[in-house]
XYZ file of C-alpha atoms in Angstrom:
119
model
C -33.587 -12.310 63.229
C -31.243 -9.501 64.198
C -27.589 -10.003 63.460
C -24.901 -9.785 66.098
C -22.122 -7.179 65.666
C -18.925 -8.698 64.342
C -16.890 -7.355 67.244
C -18.994 -8.745 70.116
C -17.254 -11.304 72.218
C -17.715 -13.131 75.508
C -15.177 -10.933 77.283
C -17.158 -7.846 76.413
C -20.324 -9.524 77.803
C -18.353 -10.414 80.981
C -17.275 -6.778 81.292
C -20.879 -5.657 80.850
C -22.110 -8.004 83.522
C -19.353 -7.028 85.999
C -19.873 -3.338 85.401
C -23.584 -3.668 86.068
C -22.857 -5.637 89.245
C -19.954 -3.701 90.611
C -21.023 -0.282 89.322
C -17.326 0.694 89.383
C -14.865 0.677 86.477
C -11.789 0.417 88.735
C -13.112 -2.562 90.693
C -13.947 -4.421 87.415
C -10.422 -3.649 86.185
C -8.951 -5.171 89.333
C -11.195 -8.264 89.103
C -10.187 -8.890 85.519
C -6.566 -7.881 86.085
C -6.798 -5.321 83.303
C -5.872 -1.654 83.208
C -8.734 0.733 84.036
C -8.542 2.490 80.610
C -9.166 -0.844 78.879
C -12.432 -1.284 80.901
C -13.409 2.331 80.137
C -12.835 1.663 76.462
C -15.010 -1.498 76.683
C -17.718 0.515 78.408
C -17.604 3.054 75.533
C -17.900 0.209 73.018
C -20.863 -1.254 74.951
C -22.544 2.165 75.012
C -22.139 2.400 71.199
C -23.500 -1.091 70.684
C -26.550 -0.586 72.924
C -27.207 3.076 72.214
C -27.513 3.584 75.951
C -25.243 5.017 78.605
C -25.714 1.743 80.681
C -24.146 3.388 83.774
C -24.480 7.015 84.786
C -23.006 9.017 87.667
C -25.235 9.183 90.665
C -24.899 10.696 94.132
C -23.089 7.587 95.408
C -21.157 6.455 92.327
C -22.254 4.820 89.146
C -25.880 3.776 88.791
C -27.171 1.434 85.994
C -29.768 2.919 83.669
C -33.053 1.080 83.217
C -31.782 -0.464 79.999
C -28.508 -1.427 81.807
C -30.436 -3.206 84.532
C -32.474 -5.006 81.923
C -29.325 -6.402 80.385
C -28.002 -7.857 83.650
C -30.001 -11.091 83.637
C -29.450 -11.890 79.904
C -25.696 -11.217 80.263
C -25.531 -13.561 83.272
C -27.463 -16.271 81.384
C -25.065 -15.969 78.391
C -22.041 -16.276 80.679
C -23.523 -19.350 82.455
C -24.466 -21.039 79.201
C -21.013 -20.335 77.754
C -19.354 -21.861 80.833
C -21.460 -25.011 80.365
C -19.973 -25.434 76.864
C -16.628 -26.261 78.425
C -17.676 -28.505 81.323
C -15.946 -31.783 81.083
C -18.268 -34.671 80.237
C -18.449 -37.567 82.694
C -17.934 -40.927 80.893
C -21.105 -42.937 80.384
C -21.354 -45.704 83.019
C -24.212 -48.060 82.070
C -24.282 -49.715 85.454
C -24.848 -46.356 87.170
C -27.546 -45.008 84.883
C -31.144 -45.018 85.976
C -32.708 -44.253 82.622
C -35.142 -46.131 80.466
C -33.727 -47.152 77.118
C -35.905 -48.212 74.191
C -34.188 -50.510 71.715
C -35.850 -51.237 68.408
C -34.817 -53.967 65.946
C -36.478 -56.231 63.415
C -37.835 -59.546 64.830
C -35.214 -61.697 63.142
C -32.440 -59.978 65.201
C -34.089 -60.642 68.566
C -32.479 -64.051 69.022
C -29.023 -62.784 68.046
C -28.808 -59.596 70.169
C -31.465 -59.632 72.886
C -29.825 -62.203 75.172
C -26.577 -60.068 75.219
C -28.492 -56.816 75.790
C -30.601 -58.133 78.646
C -27.680 -59.984 80.358
């Protein structure tokens, strides 16, 4: 299993994803309310980590490299999964659940607990 760099964080992945979507450092800086040099520094760090330019100048602005494009979907998936970590849980409401529950117990406990569970 490959190890992750110590200095990799979710914010850097967010910047990667936005850069690949927007193809413009200044627009990403505006979206994240950060100075443009900060986003440029993050792009440099991402280039070092990946060993790829990720975005290159084209005739009509920045264009993702092939490797950059291949990172777009995994970056989005990481951001989506990370967001799910912090979704508030809805309290369990037994009367609203439509699941099948399997309850196992020794036979001698049937008479003590089963009437309350089924009721």
